[in-house]
Amino acid sequence: MTEKIKLTFLGTGGMIPTEKRNHPAFFLSYGNEGILVDCGEGTQIQFRKAKISPNKITRILLTHRHGDHTFGLPGLFRTLAMSGYKKKLLIYGSKGIKKTIDGIFQAFGDTTEYEIEVKEVLGKFLETKDFLINAEKMVHGPLCNAYSFVLKGGTRLDKKKLRKFKIKEGKHLSDLKQKGYMIYDGKKYTLKSLAITEKEKKVSFVLDTSFNDRIAPFVKDSDLFVCESGFGEELAEKAKEYMHLTSGEAGKIAKKANVEKLCLVHISERYEKKSSELLKQAKKYFKNTFIPNDLDVLSV
Ligand SMILES: [Zn+2]
Ligand SMILES: [Zn+2]
């Protein structure tokens, strides 16, 4: 079994926090990677509640500069400094995000204990041997990015099977990959009999945005689609005015993009006691919809 992508919903609320829902923040972990998507005020406390060390963060993806998505940064920067953070902290955002982070340093002082690098990104901006991360431009007052994390699929040799047949590492394994078979110790083995095929996995994040045609193609075939639902259908006009999505729009996008699961987040305090209404509205278009609570964990 290969490792799974784990997503912790640190904050599922919107602009104003409630007793139950903190500002937007999502922590995706895979292997040694710890990717924080947005960092609303109090995110570092949510890390504590989730029993995750903030030292696990390797990268921060910021959707946009609005306070409900960024006010947690200064506190987090200090906590990392006090906790002996030694990595280079990579922060990604849309154009202008460098100015926002510089503003934080100007207001509260530079972080000198460890290195912070800020990158303004769009399109496929990161690719490792295992995964890639893409950014797409959304529509929301200040420049805003949506993100997708794609774990590459493919055929990998199954170490368990290699052990079972007592096959050691060596050049014969590259033959196997190239030719589709190999002769080892007088026996013929096919690649199929020794490999496991894993399909690509995709987790997408669409936070504050107006409905637009770029969302569905960007989140297409996501296993997990985390999407803002700032307003209910009954407030469609307000959603347009404030450049947010309604729950119905999130459902429509999920259906069009053929995703596996839709998670509605950025739940307004307005729906604190009636989030089931948002759920119902989204489910009208897309059945496999959920509203996660703060600190819920999903694996893909
Ligand atoms: Zn916003
Ligand atoms: Zn917001």
Short mmCIF file of C-alpha atoms and ligand atoms in Angstrom, two decimals:
data_model
loop_
_atom_site.label_atom_id
_atom_site.label_comp_id
_atom_site.label_asym_id
_atom_site.label_seq_id
_atom_site.Cartn_x
_atom_site.Cartn_y
_atom_site.Cartn_z
CA MET A 1 0.00 0.00 0.00
CA THR A 2 1.30 3.40 -0.82
CA GLU A 3 0.87 6.24 1.51
CA LYS A 4 -2.34 8.22 1.41
CA ILE A 5 -2.87 11.93 1.18
CA LYS A 6 -4.25 13.15 4.49
CA LEU A 7 -6.27 16.32 4.72
CA THR A 8 -7.05 17.98 8.06
CA PHE A 9 -9.73 20.65 8.05
CA LEU A 10 -8.21 23.14 10.50
CA GLY A 11 -10.78 25.84 9.81
CA THR A 12 -14.08 25.44 7.95
CA GLY A 13 -15.57 28.84 8.80
CA GLY A 14 -15.68 32.05 6.82
CA MET A 15 -15.06 35.73 7.48
CA ILE A 16 -16.17 35.69 11.12
CA PRO A 17 -15.18 32.75 13.34
CA THR A 18 -17.82 30.99 15.41
CA GLU A 19 -17.61 28.73 18.43
CA LYS A 20 -17.39 25.73 16.12
CA ARG A 21 -15.75 27.00 12.96
CA ASN A 22 -12.44 28.83 12.74
CA HIS A 23 -11.24 30.84 9.73
CA PRO A 24 -10.10 28.93 6.58
CA ALA A 25 -7.04 26.69 6.92
CA PHE A 26 -6.43 23.20 5.55
CA PHE A 27 -3.42 20.98 6.17
CA LEU A 28 -2.53 18.43 3.51
CA SER A 29 0.17 15.93 4.36
CA TYR A 30 1.86 13.38 2.17
CA GLY A 31 5.19 11.75 3.01
CA ASN A 32 7.47 14.49 4.29
CA GLU A 33 5.36 17.22 2.77
CA GLY A 34 3.10 19.34 4.94
CA ILE A 35 1.16 21.84 2.90
CA LEU A 36 -0.95 24.47 4.63
CA VAL A 37 -3.62 26.02 2.42
CA ASP A 38 -4.57 29.44 3.82
CA CYS A 39 -3.91 30.59 7.33
CA GLY A 40 -6.77 32.44 8.98
CA GLU A 41 -6.40 33.91 12.46
CA GLY A 42 -5.91 31.24 15.12
CA THR A 43 -4.66 28.59 12.70
CA GLN A 44 -1.72 27.78 14.98
CA ILE A 45 -4.16 26.98 17.79
CA GLN A 46 -6.07 24.71 15.42
CA PHE A 47 -2.77 22.88 14.78
CA ARG A 48 -2.52 22.27 18.53
CA LYS A 49 -6.09 21.02 18.74
CA ALA A 50 -5.47 18.69 15.78
CA LYS A 51 -2.30 17.46 17.53
CA ILE A 52 -0.17 18.30 14.51
CA SER A 53 3.15 20.06 15.05
CA PRO A 54 3.32 23.25 12.97
CA ASN A 55 6.97 22.30 12.42
CA LYS A 56 5.60 19.78 9.90
CA ILE A 57 4.72 22.64 7.52
CA THR A 58 6.91 22.66 4.42
CA ARG A 59 4.86 25.01 2.24
CA ILE A 60 2.03 27.48 2.61
CA LEU A 61 -0.35 28.10 -0.29
CA LEU A 62 -2.29 31.33 0.07
CA THR A 63 -5.40 31.82 -2.03
CA HIS A 64 -5.56 35.59 -1.51
CA ARG A 65 -4.68 38.35 0.91
CA HIS A 66 -8.03 38.81 2.68
CA GLY A 67 -7.64 38.72 6.46
CA ASP A 68 -9.78 35.63 7.05
CA HIS A 69 -7.18 33.72 4.97
CA THR A 70 -3.97 35.39 6.20
CA PHE A 71 -4.27 36.90 9.69
CA GLY A 72 -2.86 33.72 11.21
CA LEU A 73 0.50 34.20 9.51
CA PRO A 74 2.29 36.59 11.93
CA GLY A 75 1.51 34.38 14.93
CA LEU A 76 2.48 31.23 13.08
CA PHE A 77 5.79 32.81 11.95
CA ARG A 78 6.66 33.58 15.58
CA THR A 79 5.63 30.15 16.85
CA LEU A 80 7.81 28.47 14.22
CA ALA A 81 10.73 30.67 15.29
CA MET A 82 10.19 29.71 18.94
CA SER A 83 9.89 26.01 18.04
CA GLY A 84 13.25 25.82 16.32
CA TYR A 85 11.91 25.64 12.76
CA LYS A 86 14.95 24.98 10.59
CA LYS A 87 13.57 24.47 7.08
CA LYS A 88 13.17 27.10 4.42
CA LEU A 89 9.50 28.03 4.60
CA LEU A 90 8.07 28.34 1.09
CA ILE A 91 5.03 30.55 0.67
CA TYR A 92 3.09 30.69 -2.60
CA GLY A 93 0.37 33.05 -3.69
CA SER A 94 -0.98 35.11 -6.54
CA LYS A 95 0.70 38.26 -7.82
CA GLY A 96 1.01 40.80 -4.99
CA ILE A 97 1.42 38.26 -2.20
CA LYS A 98 5.06 39.32 -1.68
CA LYS A 99 3.82 42.78 -0.76
CA THR A 100 1.37 41.29 1.73
CA ILE A 101 4.07 39.21 3.45
CA ASP A 102 6.48 42.17 3.42
CA GLY A 103 3.74 44.19 5.13
CA ILE A 104 3.59 41.59 7.90
CA PHE A 105 7.37 41.83 8.39
CA GLN A 106 7.19 45.62 8.40
CA ALA A 107 4.48 45.63 11.02
CA PHE A 108 5.84 42.93 13.31
CA GLY A 109 9.54 42.66 12.48
CA ASP A 110 11.50 40.32 10.22
CA THR A 111 11.69 36.61 10.84
CA THR A 112 15.42 36.06 11.13
CA GLU A 113 15.48 32.62 12.76
CA TYR A 114 14.74 30.73 9.55
CA GLU A 115 14.45 31.53 5.88
CA ILE A 116 11.13 32.43 4.25
CA GLU A 117 10.80 32.50 0.48
CA VAL A 118 7.69 33.93 -1.15
CA LYS A 119 6.76 33.03 -4.72
CA GLU A 120 4.04 34.52 -6.89
CA VAL A 121 2.70 31.63 -8.96
CA LEU A 122 0.23 30.64 -11.66
CA GLY A 123 -0.15 27.43 -13.69
CA LYS A 124 1.91 24.33 -12.85
CA PHE A 125 4.48 25.78 -10.48
CA LEU A 126 5.85 22.78 -8.66
CA GLU A 127 6.65 19.25 -9.76
CA THR A 128 8.49 16.57 -7.81
CA LYS A 129 8.92 12.91 -8.67
CA ASP A 130 5.69 12.12 -6.75
CA PHE A 131 3.36 15.08 -7.14
CA LEU A 132 2.63 18.41 -8.76
CA ILE A 133 0.81 21.54 -7.66
CA ASN A 134 -1.15 23.83 -9.99
CA ALA A 135 -2.60 27.29 -9.50
CA GLU A 136 -5.48 28.85 -11.42
CA LYS A 137 -6.71 32.42 -11.34
CA MET A 138 -10.09 33.01 -9.65
CA VAL A 139 -12.34 36.09 -9.59
CA HIS A 140 -12.56 37.82 -6.21
CA GLY A 141 -11.62 41.47 -5.71
CA PRO A 142 -7.95 40.96 -4.85
CA LEU A 143 -6.12 38.47 -7.07
CA CYS A 144 -6.96 34.97 -5.92
CA ASN A 145 -5.60 31.52 -6.76
CA ALA A 146 -7.25 28.13 -6.65
CA TYR A 147 -4.86 25.19 -6.10
CA SER A 148 -4.75 21.53 -6.96
CA PHE A 149 -2.41 18.91 -5.53
CA VAL A 150 -1.95 15.96 -7.89
CA LEU A 151 -0.28 12.77 -6.74
CA LYS A 152 1.08 11.08 -9.84
CA GLY A 153 -0.24 7.68 -10.74
CA GLY A 154 1.65 4.96 -12.54
CA THR A 155 3.04 1.49 -12.25
CA ARG A 156 5.36 0.76 -9.38
CA LEU A 157 7.09 -2.46 -8.42
CA ASP A 158 5.43 -4.08 -5.43
CA LYS A 159 8.14 -4.60 -2.82
CA LYS A 160 6.04 -7.21 -1.04
CA LYS A 161 5.85 -9.33 -4.17
CA LEU A 162 9.58 -8.92 -4.82
CA ARG A 163 10.25 -10.22 -1.31
CA LYS A 164 7.79 -13.06 -1.74
CA PHE A 165 9.57 -14.32 -4.86
CA LYS A 166 12.98 -13.59 -3.30
CA ILE A 167 13.90 -11.18 -6.10
CA LYS A 168 16.78 -8.86 -5.24
CA GLU A 169 17.41 -5.31 -6.49
CA GLY A 170 19.51 -5.07 -9.64
CA LYS A 171 19.67 -4.39 -13.35
CA HIS A 172 17.11 -7.13 -14.04
CA LEU A 173 14.45 -4.84 -12.55
CA SER A 174 15.11 -2.11 -15.10
CA ASP A 175 14.85 -4.79 -17.82
CA LEU A 176 11.51 -5.76 -16.35
CA LYS A 177 10.28 -2.17 -16.54
CA GLN A 178 11.57 -1.72 -20.09
CA LYS A 179 10.55 -5.00 -21.68
CA GLY A 180 7.56 -5.89 -19.55
CA TYR A 181 9.17 -9.15 -18.46
CA MET A 182 12.45 -10.55 -17.14
CA ILE A 183 14.17 -13.85 -16.58
CA TYR A 184 15.41 -14.15 -13.01
CA ASP A 185 16.97 -17.25 -11.50
CA GLY A 186 15.79 -19.24 -14.52
CA LYS A 187 12.18 -18.13 -14.17
CA LYS A 188 10.15 -15.72 -16.26
CA TYR A 189 8.29 -12.90 -14.50
CA THR A 190 5.96 -10.40 -16.16
CA LEU A 191 5.82 -6.77 -15.04
CA LYS A 192 2.10 -7.18 -14.41
CA SER A 193 2.68 -9.97 -11.90
CA LEU A 194 5.17 -7.89 -9.86
CA ALA A 195 3.75 -4.38 -10.09
CA ILE A 196 0.87 -2.43 -8.73
CA THR A 197 -0.87 0.23 -10.73
CA GLU A 198 -2.01 3.29 -8.87
CA LYS A 199 -4.30 5.86 -10.30
CA GLU A 200 -3.59 9.57 -10.06
CA LYS A 201 -5.06 11.29 -7.00
CA LYS A 202 -6.15 14.89 -6.94
CA VAL A 203 -7.21 17.27 -4.18
CA SER A 204 -8.43 20.74 -5.20
CA PHE A 205 -9.05 23.90 -3.22
CA VAL A 206 -11.30 26.66 -4.48
CA LEU A 207 -11.71 29.35 -1.90
CA ASP A 208 -13.18 32.80 -2.39
CA THR A 209 -14.37 33.38 -5.94
CA SER A 210 -17.29 34.33 -8.13
CA PHE A 211 -18.67 31.60 -10.35
CA ASN A 212 -16.46 31.40 -13.45
CA ASP A 213 -15.73 29.05 -16.33
CA ARG A 214 -12.19 28.21 -15.21
CA ILE A 215 -13.20 26.33 -12.05
CA ALA A 216 -14.69 23.13 -13.51
CA PRO A 217 -11.80 22.34 -15.90
CA PHE A 218 -9.28 23.12 -13.15
CA VAL A 219 -10.82 20.78 -10.56
CA LYS A 220 -11.79 18.12 -13.12
CA ASP A 221 -11.77 14.54 -11.80
CA SER A 222 -10.66 15.56 -8.29
CA ASP A 223 -10.94 12.83 -5.69
CA LEU A 224 -11.59 15.55 -3.18
CA PHE A 225 -12.89 18.99 -4.10
CA VAL A 226 -12.75 21.50 -1.25
CA CYS A 227 -14.92 24.42 -2.28
CA GLU A 228 -16.13 27.57 -0.62
CA SER A 229 -19.84 28.00 -0.11
CA GLY A 230 -20.06 31.46 1.36
CA PHE A 231 -23.76 31.89 0.65
CA GLY A 232 -26.91 29.84 0.21
CA GLU A 233 -29.00 29.90 -2.96
CA GLU A 234 -31.47 32.31 -1.36
CA LEU A 235 -28.66 34.91 -1.25
CA ALA A 236 -27.42 34.40 -4.82
CA GLU A 237 -27.48 38.16 -5.48
CA LYS A 238 -25.35 38.86 -2.41
CA ALA A 239 -22.93 36.09 -3.43
CA LYS A 240 -22.45 37.79 -6.77
CA GLU A 241 -21.99 41.19 -5.16
CA TYR A 242 -19.35 39.92 -2.69
CA MET A 243 -17.75 37.60 -5.27
CA HIS A 244 -18.43 34.30 -3.54
CA LEU A 245 -19.97 30.99 -4.59
CA THR A 246 -23.33 29.70 -3.46
CA SER A 247 -23.77 26.12 -2.30
CA GLY A 248 -25.78 25.37 -5.45
CA GLU A 249 -22.97 26.69 -7.66
CA ALA A 250 -20.46 24.52 -5.79
CA GLY A 251 -22.70 21.50 -6.45
CA LYS A 252 -23.05 22.37 -10.14
CA ILE A 253 -19.27 22.70 -10.53
CA ALA A 254 -18.67 19.38 -8.74
CA LYS A 255 -21.06 17.63 -11.11
CA LYS A 256 -19.66 19.24 -14.24
CA ALA A 257 -16.09 18.47 -13.17
CA ASN A 258 -16.95 14.84 -12.39
CA VAL A 259 -15.30 14.96 -8.95
CA GLU A 260 -15.53 12.11 -6.47
CA LYS A 261 -16.37 14.07 -3.33
CA LEU A 262 -17.32 17.69 -2.62
CA CYS A 263 -16.56 19.33 0.75
CA LEU A 264 -18.22 22.67 1.38
CA VAL A 265 -16.15 25.07 3.48
CA HIS A 266 -15.99 28.83 4.26
CA ILE A 267 -19.31 28.32 6.02
CA SER A 268 -20.67 31.69 7.12
CA GLU A 269 -21.75 32.31 10.73
CA ARG A 270 -25.16 32.95 9.20
CA TYR A 271 -25.48 29.18 8.74
CA GLU A 272 -24.01 28.16 12.11
CA LYS A 273 -27.22 26.40 13.08
CA LYS A 274 -28.52 25.60 9.63
CA SER A 275 -25.59 24.39 7.54
CA SER A 276 -27.84 21.47 6.54
CA GLU A 277 -29.63 23.94 4.25
CA LEU A 278 -26.40 24.59 2.35
CA LEU A 279 -25.81 20.86 2.15
CA LYS A 280 -29.28 20.24 0.77
CA GLN A 281 -28.85 22.93 -1.88
CA ALA A 282 -25.52 21.51 -3.07
CA LYS A 283 -26.81 17.94 -3.00
CA LYS A 284 -29.54 18.90 -5.42
CA TYR A 285 -26.78 18.97 -8.05
CA PHE A 286 -24.16 16.68 -6.56
CA LYS A 287 -25.01 13.84 -4.17
CA ASN A 288 -21.62 13.08 -2.66
CA THR A 289 -21.38 16.41 -0.81
CA PHE A 290 -20.27 16.91 2.81
CA ILE A 291 -19.78 19.80 5.18
CA PRO A 292 -16.74 18.91 7.30
CA ASN A 293 -16.33 20.20 10.85
CA ASP A 294 -13.16 21.79 12.16
CA LEU A 295 -10.47 19.15 12.87
CA ASP A 296 -12.12 16.51 10.67
CA VAL A 297 -9.61 14.40 8.74
CA LEU A 298 -10.07 12.81 5.33
CA SER A 299 -7.72 10.44 3.54
CA VAL A 300 -7.47 10.01 -0.21
ZN ZN B 1 -11.90 36.81 0.32
ZN ZN B 2 -12.78 34.43 2.78
#
